Structures are given as structure tokens and as C-alpha cells.
PDB file of C-alpha atoms in Angstrom:
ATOM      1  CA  UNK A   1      17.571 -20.301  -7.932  1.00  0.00           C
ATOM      2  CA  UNK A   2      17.608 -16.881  -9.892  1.00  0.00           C
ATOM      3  CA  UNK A   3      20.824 -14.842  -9.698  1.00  0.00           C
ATOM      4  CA  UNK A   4      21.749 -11.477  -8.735  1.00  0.00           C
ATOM      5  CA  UNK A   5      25.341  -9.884  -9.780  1.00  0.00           C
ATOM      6  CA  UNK A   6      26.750  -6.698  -8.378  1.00  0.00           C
ATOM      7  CA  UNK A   7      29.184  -4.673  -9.916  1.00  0.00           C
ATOM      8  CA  UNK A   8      31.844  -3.733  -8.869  1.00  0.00           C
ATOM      9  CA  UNK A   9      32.710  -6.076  -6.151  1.00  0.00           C
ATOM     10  CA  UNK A  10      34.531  -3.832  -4.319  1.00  0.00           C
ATOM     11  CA  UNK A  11      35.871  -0.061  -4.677  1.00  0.00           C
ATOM     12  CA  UNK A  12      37.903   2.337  -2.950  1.00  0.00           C
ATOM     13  CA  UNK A  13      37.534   6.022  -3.906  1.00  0.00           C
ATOM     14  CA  UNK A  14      38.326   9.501  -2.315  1.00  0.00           C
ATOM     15  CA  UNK A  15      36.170  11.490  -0.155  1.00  0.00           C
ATOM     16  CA  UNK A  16      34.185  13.802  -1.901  1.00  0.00           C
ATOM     17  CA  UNK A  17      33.712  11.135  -5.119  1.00  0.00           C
ATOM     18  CA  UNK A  18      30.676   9.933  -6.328  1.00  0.00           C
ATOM     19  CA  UNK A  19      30.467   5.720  -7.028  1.00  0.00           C
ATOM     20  CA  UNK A  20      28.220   3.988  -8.907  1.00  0.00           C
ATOM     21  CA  UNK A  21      27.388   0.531  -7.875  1.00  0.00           C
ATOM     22  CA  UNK A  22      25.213  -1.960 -10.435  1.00  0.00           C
ATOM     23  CA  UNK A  23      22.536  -5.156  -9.275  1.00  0.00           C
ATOM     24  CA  UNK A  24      21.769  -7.119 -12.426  1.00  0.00           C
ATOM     25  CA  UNK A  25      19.492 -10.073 -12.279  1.00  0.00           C
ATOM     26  CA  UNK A  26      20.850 -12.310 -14.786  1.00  0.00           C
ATOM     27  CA  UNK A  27      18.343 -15.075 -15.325  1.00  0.00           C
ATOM     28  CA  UNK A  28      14.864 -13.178 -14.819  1.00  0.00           C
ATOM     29  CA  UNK A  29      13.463  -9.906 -14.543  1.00  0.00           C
ATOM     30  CA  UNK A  30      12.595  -7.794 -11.660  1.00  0.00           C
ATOM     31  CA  UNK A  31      10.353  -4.995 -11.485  1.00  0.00           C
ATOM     32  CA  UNK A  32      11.368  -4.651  -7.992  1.00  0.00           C
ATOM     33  CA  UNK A  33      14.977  -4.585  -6.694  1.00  0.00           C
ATOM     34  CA  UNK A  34      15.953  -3.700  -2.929  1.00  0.00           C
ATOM     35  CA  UNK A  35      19.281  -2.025  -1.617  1.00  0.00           C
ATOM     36  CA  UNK A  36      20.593  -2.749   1.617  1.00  0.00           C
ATOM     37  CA  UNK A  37      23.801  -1.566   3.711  1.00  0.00           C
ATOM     38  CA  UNK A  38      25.417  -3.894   6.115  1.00  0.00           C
ATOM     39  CA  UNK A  39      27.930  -2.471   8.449  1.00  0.00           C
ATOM     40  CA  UNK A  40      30.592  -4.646  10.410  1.00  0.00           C
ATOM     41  CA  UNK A  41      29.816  -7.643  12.735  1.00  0.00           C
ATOM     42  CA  UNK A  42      25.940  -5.999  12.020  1.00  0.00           C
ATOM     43  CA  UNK A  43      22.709  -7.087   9.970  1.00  0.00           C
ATOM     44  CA  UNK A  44      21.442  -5.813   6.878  1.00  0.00           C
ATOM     45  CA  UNK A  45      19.868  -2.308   6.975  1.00  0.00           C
ATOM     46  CA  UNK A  46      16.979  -1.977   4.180  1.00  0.00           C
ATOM     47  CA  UNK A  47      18.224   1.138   2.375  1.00  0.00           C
ATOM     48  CA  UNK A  48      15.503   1.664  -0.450  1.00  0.00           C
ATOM     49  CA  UNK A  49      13.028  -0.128  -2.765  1.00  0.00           C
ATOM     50  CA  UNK A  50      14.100   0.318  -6.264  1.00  0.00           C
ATOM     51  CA  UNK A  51      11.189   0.283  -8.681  1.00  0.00           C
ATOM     52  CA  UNK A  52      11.471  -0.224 -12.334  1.00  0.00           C
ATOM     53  CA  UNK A  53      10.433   2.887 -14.686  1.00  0.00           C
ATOM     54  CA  UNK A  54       9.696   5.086 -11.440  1.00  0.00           C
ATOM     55  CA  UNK A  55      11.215   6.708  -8.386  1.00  0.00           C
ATOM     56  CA  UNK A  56      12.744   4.803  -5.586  1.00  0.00           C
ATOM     57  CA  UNK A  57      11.224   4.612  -2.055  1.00  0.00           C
ATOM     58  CA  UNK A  58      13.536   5.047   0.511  1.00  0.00           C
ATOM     59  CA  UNK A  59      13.745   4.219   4.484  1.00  0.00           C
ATOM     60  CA  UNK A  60      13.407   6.442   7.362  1.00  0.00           C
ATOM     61  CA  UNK A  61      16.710   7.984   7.733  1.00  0.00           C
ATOM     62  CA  UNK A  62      17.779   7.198   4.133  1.00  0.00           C
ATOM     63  CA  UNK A  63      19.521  10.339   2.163  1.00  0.00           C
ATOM     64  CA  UNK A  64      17.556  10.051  -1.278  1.00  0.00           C
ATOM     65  CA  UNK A  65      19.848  13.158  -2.616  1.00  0.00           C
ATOM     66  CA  UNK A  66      23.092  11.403  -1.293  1.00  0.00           C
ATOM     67  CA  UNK A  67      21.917   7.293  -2.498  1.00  0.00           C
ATOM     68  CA  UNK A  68      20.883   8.098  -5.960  1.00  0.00           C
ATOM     69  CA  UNK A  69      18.905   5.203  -7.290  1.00  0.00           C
ATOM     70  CA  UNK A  70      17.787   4.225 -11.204  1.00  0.00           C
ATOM     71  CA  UNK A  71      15.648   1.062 -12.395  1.00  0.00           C
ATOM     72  CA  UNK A  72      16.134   1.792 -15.920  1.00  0.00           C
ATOM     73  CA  UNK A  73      15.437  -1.558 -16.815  1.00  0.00           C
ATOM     74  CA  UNK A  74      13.844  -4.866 -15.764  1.00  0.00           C
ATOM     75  CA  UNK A  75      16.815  -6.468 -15.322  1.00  0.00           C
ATOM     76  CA  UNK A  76      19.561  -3.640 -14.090  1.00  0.00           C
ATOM     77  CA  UNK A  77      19.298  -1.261 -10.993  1.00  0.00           C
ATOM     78  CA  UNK A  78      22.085   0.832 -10.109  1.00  0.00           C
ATOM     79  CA  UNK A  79      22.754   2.728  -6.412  1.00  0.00           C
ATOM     80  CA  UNK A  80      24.969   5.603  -6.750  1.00  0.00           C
ATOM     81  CA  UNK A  81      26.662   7.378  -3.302  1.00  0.00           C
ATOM     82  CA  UNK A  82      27.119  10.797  -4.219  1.00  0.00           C
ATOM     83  CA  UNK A  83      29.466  12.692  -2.762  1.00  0.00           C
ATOM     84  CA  UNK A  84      30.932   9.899  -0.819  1.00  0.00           C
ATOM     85  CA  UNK A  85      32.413  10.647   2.363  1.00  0.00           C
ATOM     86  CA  UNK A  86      33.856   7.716   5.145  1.00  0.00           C
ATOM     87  CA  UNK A  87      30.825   7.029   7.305  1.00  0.00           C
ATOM     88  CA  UNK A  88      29.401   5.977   3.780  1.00  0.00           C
ATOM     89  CA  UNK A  89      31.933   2.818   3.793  1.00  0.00           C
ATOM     90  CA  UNK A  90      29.823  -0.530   4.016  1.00  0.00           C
ATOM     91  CA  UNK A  91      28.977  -3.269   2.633  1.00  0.00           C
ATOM     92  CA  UNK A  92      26.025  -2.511  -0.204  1.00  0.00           C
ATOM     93  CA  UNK A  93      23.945  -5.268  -1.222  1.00  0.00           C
ATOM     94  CA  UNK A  94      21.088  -5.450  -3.604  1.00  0.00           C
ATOM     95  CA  UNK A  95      18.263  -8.236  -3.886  1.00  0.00           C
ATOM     96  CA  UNK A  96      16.114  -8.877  -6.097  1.00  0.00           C
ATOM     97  CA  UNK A  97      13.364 -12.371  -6.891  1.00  0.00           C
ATOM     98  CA  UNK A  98      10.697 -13.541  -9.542  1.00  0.00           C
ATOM     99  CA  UNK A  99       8.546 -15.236  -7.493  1.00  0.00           C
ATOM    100  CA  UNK A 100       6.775 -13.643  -4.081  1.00  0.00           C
ATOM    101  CA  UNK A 101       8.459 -13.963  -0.910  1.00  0.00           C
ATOM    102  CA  UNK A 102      11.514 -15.287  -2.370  1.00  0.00           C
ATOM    103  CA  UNK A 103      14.510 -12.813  -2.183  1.00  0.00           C
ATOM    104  CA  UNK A 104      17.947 -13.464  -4.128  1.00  0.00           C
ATOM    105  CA  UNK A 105      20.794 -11.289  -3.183  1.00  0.00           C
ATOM    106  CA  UNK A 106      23.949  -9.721  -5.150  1.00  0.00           C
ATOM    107  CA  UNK A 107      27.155 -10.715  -3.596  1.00  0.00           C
ATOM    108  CA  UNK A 108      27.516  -7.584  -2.318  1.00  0.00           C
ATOM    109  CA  UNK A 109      29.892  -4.393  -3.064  1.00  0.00           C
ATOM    110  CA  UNK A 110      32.326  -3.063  -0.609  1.00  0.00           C
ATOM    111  CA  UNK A 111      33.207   0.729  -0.679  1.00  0.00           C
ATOM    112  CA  UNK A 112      35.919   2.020   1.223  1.00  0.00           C
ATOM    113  CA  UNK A 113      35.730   5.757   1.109  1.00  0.00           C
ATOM    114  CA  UNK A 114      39.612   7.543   2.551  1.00  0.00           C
TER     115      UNK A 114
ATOM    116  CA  UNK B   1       8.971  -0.634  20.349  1.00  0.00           C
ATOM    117  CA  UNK B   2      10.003  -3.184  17.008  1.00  0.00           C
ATOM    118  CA  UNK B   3      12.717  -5.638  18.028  1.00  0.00           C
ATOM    119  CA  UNK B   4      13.989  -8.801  16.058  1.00  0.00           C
ATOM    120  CA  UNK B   5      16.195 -10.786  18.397  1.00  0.00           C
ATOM    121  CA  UNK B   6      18.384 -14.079  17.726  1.00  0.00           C
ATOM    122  CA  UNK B   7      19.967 -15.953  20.561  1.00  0.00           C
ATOM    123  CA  UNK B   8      22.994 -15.206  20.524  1.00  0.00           C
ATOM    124  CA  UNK B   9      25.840 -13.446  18.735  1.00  0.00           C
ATOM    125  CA  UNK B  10      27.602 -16.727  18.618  1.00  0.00           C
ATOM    126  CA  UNK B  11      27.052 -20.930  18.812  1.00  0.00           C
ATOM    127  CA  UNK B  12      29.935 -23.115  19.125  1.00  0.00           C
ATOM    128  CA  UNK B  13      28.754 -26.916  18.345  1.00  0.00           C
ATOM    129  CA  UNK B  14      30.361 -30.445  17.772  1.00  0.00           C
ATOM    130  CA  UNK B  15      29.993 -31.718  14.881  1.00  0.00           C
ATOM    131  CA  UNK B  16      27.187 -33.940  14.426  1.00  0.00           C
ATOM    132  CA  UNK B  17      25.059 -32.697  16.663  1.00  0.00           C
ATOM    133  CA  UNK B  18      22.096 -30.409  16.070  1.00  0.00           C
ATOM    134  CA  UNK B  19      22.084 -26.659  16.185  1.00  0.00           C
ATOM    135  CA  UNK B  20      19.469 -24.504  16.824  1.00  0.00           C
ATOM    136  CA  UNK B  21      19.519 -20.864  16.662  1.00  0.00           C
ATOM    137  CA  UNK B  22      15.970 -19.126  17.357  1.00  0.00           C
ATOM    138  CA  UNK B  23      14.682 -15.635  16.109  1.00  0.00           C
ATOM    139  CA  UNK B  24      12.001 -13.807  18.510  1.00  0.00           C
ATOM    140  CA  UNK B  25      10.319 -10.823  17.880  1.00  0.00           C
ATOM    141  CA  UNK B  26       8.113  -8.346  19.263  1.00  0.00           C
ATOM    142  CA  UNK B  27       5.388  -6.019  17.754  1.00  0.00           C
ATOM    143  CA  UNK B  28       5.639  -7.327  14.138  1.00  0.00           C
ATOM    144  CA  UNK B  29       2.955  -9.809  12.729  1.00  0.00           C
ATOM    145  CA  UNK B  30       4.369 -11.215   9.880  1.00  0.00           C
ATOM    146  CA  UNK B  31       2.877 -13.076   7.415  1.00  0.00           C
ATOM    147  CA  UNK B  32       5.725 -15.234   6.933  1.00  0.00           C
ATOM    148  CA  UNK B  33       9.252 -15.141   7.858  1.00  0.00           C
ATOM    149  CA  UNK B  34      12.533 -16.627   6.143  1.00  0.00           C
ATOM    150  CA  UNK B  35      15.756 -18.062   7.176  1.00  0.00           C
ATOM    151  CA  UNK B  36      19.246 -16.982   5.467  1.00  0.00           C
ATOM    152  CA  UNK B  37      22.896 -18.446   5.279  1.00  0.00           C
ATOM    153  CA  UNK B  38      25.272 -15.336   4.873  1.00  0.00           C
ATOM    154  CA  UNK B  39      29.373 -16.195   4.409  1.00  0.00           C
ATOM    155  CA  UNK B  40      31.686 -13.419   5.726  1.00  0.00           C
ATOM    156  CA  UNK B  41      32.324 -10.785   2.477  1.00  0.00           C
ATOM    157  CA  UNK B  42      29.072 -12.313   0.583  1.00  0.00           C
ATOM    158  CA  UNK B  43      25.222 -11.728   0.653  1.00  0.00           C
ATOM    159  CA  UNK B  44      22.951 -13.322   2.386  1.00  0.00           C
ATOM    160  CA  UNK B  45      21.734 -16.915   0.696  1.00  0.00           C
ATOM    161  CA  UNK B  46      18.021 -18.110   1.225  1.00  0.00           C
ATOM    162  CA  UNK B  47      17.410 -21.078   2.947  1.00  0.00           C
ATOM    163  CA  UNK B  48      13.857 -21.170   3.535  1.00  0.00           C
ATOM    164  CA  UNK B  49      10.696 -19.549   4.137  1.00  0.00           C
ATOM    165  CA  UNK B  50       7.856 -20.386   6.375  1.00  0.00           C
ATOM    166  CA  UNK B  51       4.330 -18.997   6.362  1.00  0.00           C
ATOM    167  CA  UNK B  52       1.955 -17.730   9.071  1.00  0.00           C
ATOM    168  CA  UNK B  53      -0.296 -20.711   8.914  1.00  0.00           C
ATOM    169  CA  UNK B  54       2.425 -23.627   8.964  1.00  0.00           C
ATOM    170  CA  UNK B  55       4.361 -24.472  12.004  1.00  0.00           C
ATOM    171  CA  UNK B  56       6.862 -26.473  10.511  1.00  0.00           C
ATOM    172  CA  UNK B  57       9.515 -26.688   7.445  1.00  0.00           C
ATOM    173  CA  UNK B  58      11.861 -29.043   6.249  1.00  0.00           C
ATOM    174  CA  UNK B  59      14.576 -29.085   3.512  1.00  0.00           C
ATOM    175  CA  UNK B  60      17.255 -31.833   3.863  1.00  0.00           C
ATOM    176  CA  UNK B  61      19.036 -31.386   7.023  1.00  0.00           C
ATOM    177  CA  UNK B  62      17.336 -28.192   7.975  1.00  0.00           C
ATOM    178  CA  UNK B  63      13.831 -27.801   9.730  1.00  0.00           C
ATOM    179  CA  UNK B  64      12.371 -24.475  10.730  1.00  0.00           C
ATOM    180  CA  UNK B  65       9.441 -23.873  13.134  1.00  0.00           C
ATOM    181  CA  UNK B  66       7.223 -20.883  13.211  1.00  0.00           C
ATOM    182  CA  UNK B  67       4.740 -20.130  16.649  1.00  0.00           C
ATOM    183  CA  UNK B  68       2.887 -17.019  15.964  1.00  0.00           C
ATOM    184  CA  UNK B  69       1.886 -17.163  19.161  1.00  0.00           C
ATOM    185  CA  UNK B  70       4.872 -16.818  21.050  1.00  0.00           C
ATOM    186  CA  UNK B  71       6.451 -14.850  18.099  1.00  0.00           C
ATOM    187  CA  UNK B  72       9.341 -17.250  17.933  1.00  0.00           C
ATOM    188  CA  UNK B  73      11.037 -19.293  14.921  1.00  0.00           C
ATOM    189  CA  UNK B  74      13.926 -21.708  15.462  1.00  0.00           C
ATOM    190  CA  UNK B  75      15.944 -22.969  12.919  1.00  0.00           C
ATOM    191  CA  UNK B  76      17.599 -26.719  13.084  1.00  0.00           C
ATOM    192  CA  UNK B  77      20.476 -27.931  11.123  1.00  0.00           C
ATOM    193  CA  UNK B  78      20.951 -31.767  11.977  1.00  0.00           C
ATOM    194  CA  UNK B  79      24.258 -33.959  11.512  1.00  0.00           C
ATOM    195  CA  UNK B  80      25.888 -30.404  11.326  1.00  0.00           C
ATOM    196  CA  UNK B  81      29.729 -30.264   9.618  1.00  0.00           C
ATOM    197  CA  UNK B  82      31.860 -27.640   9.799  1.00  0.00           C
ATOM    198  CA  UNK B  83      30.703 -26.496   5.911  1.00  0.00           C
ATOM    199  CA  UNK B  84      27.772 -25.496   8.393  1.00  0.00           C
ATOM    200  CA  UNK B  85      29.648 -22.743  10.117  1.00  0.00           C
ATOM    201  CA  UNK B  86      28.153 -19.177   8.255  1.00  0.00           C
ATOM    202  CA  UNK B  87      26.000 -16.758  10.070  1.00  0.00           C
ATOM    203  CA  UNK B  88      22.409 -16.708   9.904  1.00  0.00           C
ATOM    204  CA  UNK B  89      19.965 -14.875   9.548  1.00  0.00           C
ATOM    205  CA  UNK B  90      16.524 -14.624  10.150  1.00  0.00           C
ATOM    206  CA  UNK B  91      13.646 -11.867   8.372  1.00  0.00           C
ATOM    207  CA  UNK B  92      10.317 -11.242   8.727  1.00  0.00           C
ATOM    208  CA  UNK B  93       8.400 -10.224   6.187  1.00  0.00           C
ATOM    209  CA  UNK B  94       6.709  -6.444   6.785  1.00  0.00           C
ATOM    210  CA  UNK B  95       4.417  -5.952   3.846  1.00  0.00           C
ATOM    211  CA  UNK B  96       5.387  -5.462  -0.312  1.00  0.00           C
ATOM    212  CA  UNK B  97       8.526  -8.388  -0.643  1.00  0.00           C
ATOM    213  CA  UNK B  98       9.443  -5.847   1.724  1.00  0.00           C
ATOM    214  CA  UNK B  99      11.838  -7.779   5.100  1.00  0.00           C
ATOM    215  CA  UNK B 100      13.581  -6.894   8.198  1.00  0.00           C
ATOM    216  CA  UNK B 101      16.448  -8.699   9.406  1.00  0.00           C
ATOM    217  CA  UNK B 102      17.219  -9.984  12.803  1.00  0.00           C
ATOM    218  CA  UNK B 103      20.904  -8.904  13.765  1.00  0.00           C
ATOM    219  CA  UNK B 104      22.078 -13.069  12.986  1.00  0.00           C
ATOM    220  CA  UNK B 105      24.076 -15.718  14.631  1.00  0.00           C
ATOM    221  CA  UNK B 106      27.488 -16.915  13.861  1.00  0.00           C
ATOM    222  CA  UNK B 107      27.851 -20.739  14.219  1.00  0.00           C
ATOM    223  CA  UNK B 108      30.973 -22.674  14.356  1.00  0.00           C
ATOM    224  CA  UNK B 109      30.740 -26.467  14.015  1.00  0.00           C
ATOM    225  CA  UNK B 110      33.725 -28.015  15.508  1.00  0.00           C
ATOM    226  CA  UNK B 111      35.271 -31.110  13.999  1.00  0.00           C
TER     227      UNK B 111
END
């Protein structure tokens, strides 16, 4: 199957930071990457649809001034949590597939935010 | 209101014998609806997707079933082994590659 990589894998930063977090597909290209947030012992929560060479759509309830997203490229997306602050820690993880209806994810980033 | 359930939080099972963990949902109609594997600290992995139109879907030891009707899927995993033991996950598909996912279960095969 295609693969997604994330970087970094995981981070810790400072409250009041801003982290960037990268979803490469490696094999294929994707003019459509998604971003979701997973909190503990919970499911994944679709954050935003990332689309390649225009602006993001985001989810009910999604901050689109604090989860900066760019699709600069068919093959990179990058989420960045401005201003991060501790209710921002989770587990980020962005998908992305070649073929309809089939989804690949990253292996995820976790951001710890003291 | 939109609801995806799965049947429980958590399945304890011997191993070898078959699990099945079922996803039900209410007031979505979608047109198909996959299964993931997700390991604790990683993302999800697909397993398999089933369409509206077939009931049934088999890959190796796993077989999923899809009634539209009663708005239920269940997912099989015969001759499990403890490798088995992940959480999973069930989405359904809500328009644009775009999917919701139910809130999973965590299964532990015993050896």
C-alpha cells in the first residue's frame, strides 16, 4: 500500500510556541491530504481537509487561525498549531491515498504542550 | 442526532476462536464504510472497505458484513492470535474521501 510519513514523531514545546508538524506521501501524490486529532483512550476527530495549491477546509469547531494548514505540494502537507497552549496536546495524524476510498495514514505526531 | 457506535470499549477472546466486533450507526447513509487496525502510539492501518451494494468481504482471516438496512457492519477475524490484539476501528464514508470514525474496540486475544 502507499505510505504516509509524519514528521516529527513526537514534540514537546512551551506554551505559547508555535509547532510545525509535516505528512509526506512518499510513494504517490495526493492532491488531497486530511488532518485528524486523536485524544486519549478516544477516536480520531477529522480536523481539516488539506487541499493542494488552495485553502484548507476545516470542521465545525476547528480554529483555522490557531491549525494553520499548507499543501504546497502534491506530495507534502504541513499542520502548524500556532500559539500552542496544553488543551492543544494530542495525538495529530494525517492521511492521505491515490486511489478513491482508500485512506493511508501517517504514524502520527504527538505534541505535548507544558 | 449522528451516532457511530461499536460494541464495546473492550473484547477479551481465546485464542483461536473468532472475534467479532460490530459498528452501528444511525442517521448516516454511507456509501461504503471501512474497517481499520490502529496499534497504541500509531495511526490507524486499513483493513478493508466494503460498499453499499455488497454484503459481504473477505481478506484472509478477516470477513466484514455490511446491512444497510439495519445500519450495522461486523467485522470477523477467525483463528485469532494474540498478534490480533490492536483496536479497531470502523468509518463510514460521508461524502469527498471524506470519513467519520466510530469511537473503536480494543481486543485482546488470550493465549
Amino acid at each position: 500500500g502507499a505510505v504516509v510519513s509524519q514528521h516529527p514523531s513526537r514534540v514537546i514545546c512551551k506554551s505559547g510556541t508555535s509547532v510545525k508538524i509535516e505528512c509526506r506521501s512518499l510513494d504517490f501524490q495526493a492532491t488531497t491530504m486530511f488532518w485528524y486529532r486523536q485524544f486519549p483512550k478516544q477516536s480520531l476527530m477529522l480536523m481539516a481537509t488539506s487541499n493542494e495549491g488552495s485553502k484548507a477546509t476545516y470542521e465545525q469547531g476547528v480554529e483555522k487561525d490557531k491549525f494553520l494548514i499548507n499543501h504546497a505540494s502534491l506530495t507534502l502537507s504541513t499542520l502548524t498549531v500556532a500559539s500552542a497552549h496544553p488543551e492543544d496536546s494530542s495525538f495529530y495524524i494525517c492521511s492521505a491515498g491515490d486511489r478513491p476510498y482508500e485512506q493511508y495514514f501517517g504514524p502520527g505526531t504527538r505534541l505535548t504542550v507544558t | 442526532s449522528q451516532k457511530i457506535e461499536q460494541n464495546s470499549e473492550a473484547l477479551n477472546i481465546q485464542e483461536g476462536k473468532t472475534a467479532t466486533l460490530t459498528c452501528n450507526y444511525t442517521n448516516y447513509s454511507p456509501a461504503y464504510l471501512q474497517w481499520y487496525r490502529q496499534d497504541p502510539g500509531r495511526g490507524p492501518v486499513f483493513l478493508l472497505l466494503i460498499r453499499e451494494n455488497e454484503k459481504e468481504k473477505r481478506k484472509e482471516r478477516l470477513k466484514v458484513t455490511f446491512d444497510t438496512t439495519l445500519k450495522q457492519s461486523l467485522f470477523h477475524i477467525t483463528a485469532s492470535q494474540p498478534a490480533d490484539s490492536a483496536t479497531y476501528l470502523c468509518a463510514l464514508e460521508r461524502g469527498g474521501q471524506n470519513f467519520v470514525f466510530g469511537p473503536g474496540t480494543r481486543l485482546s486475544v488470550l493465549p
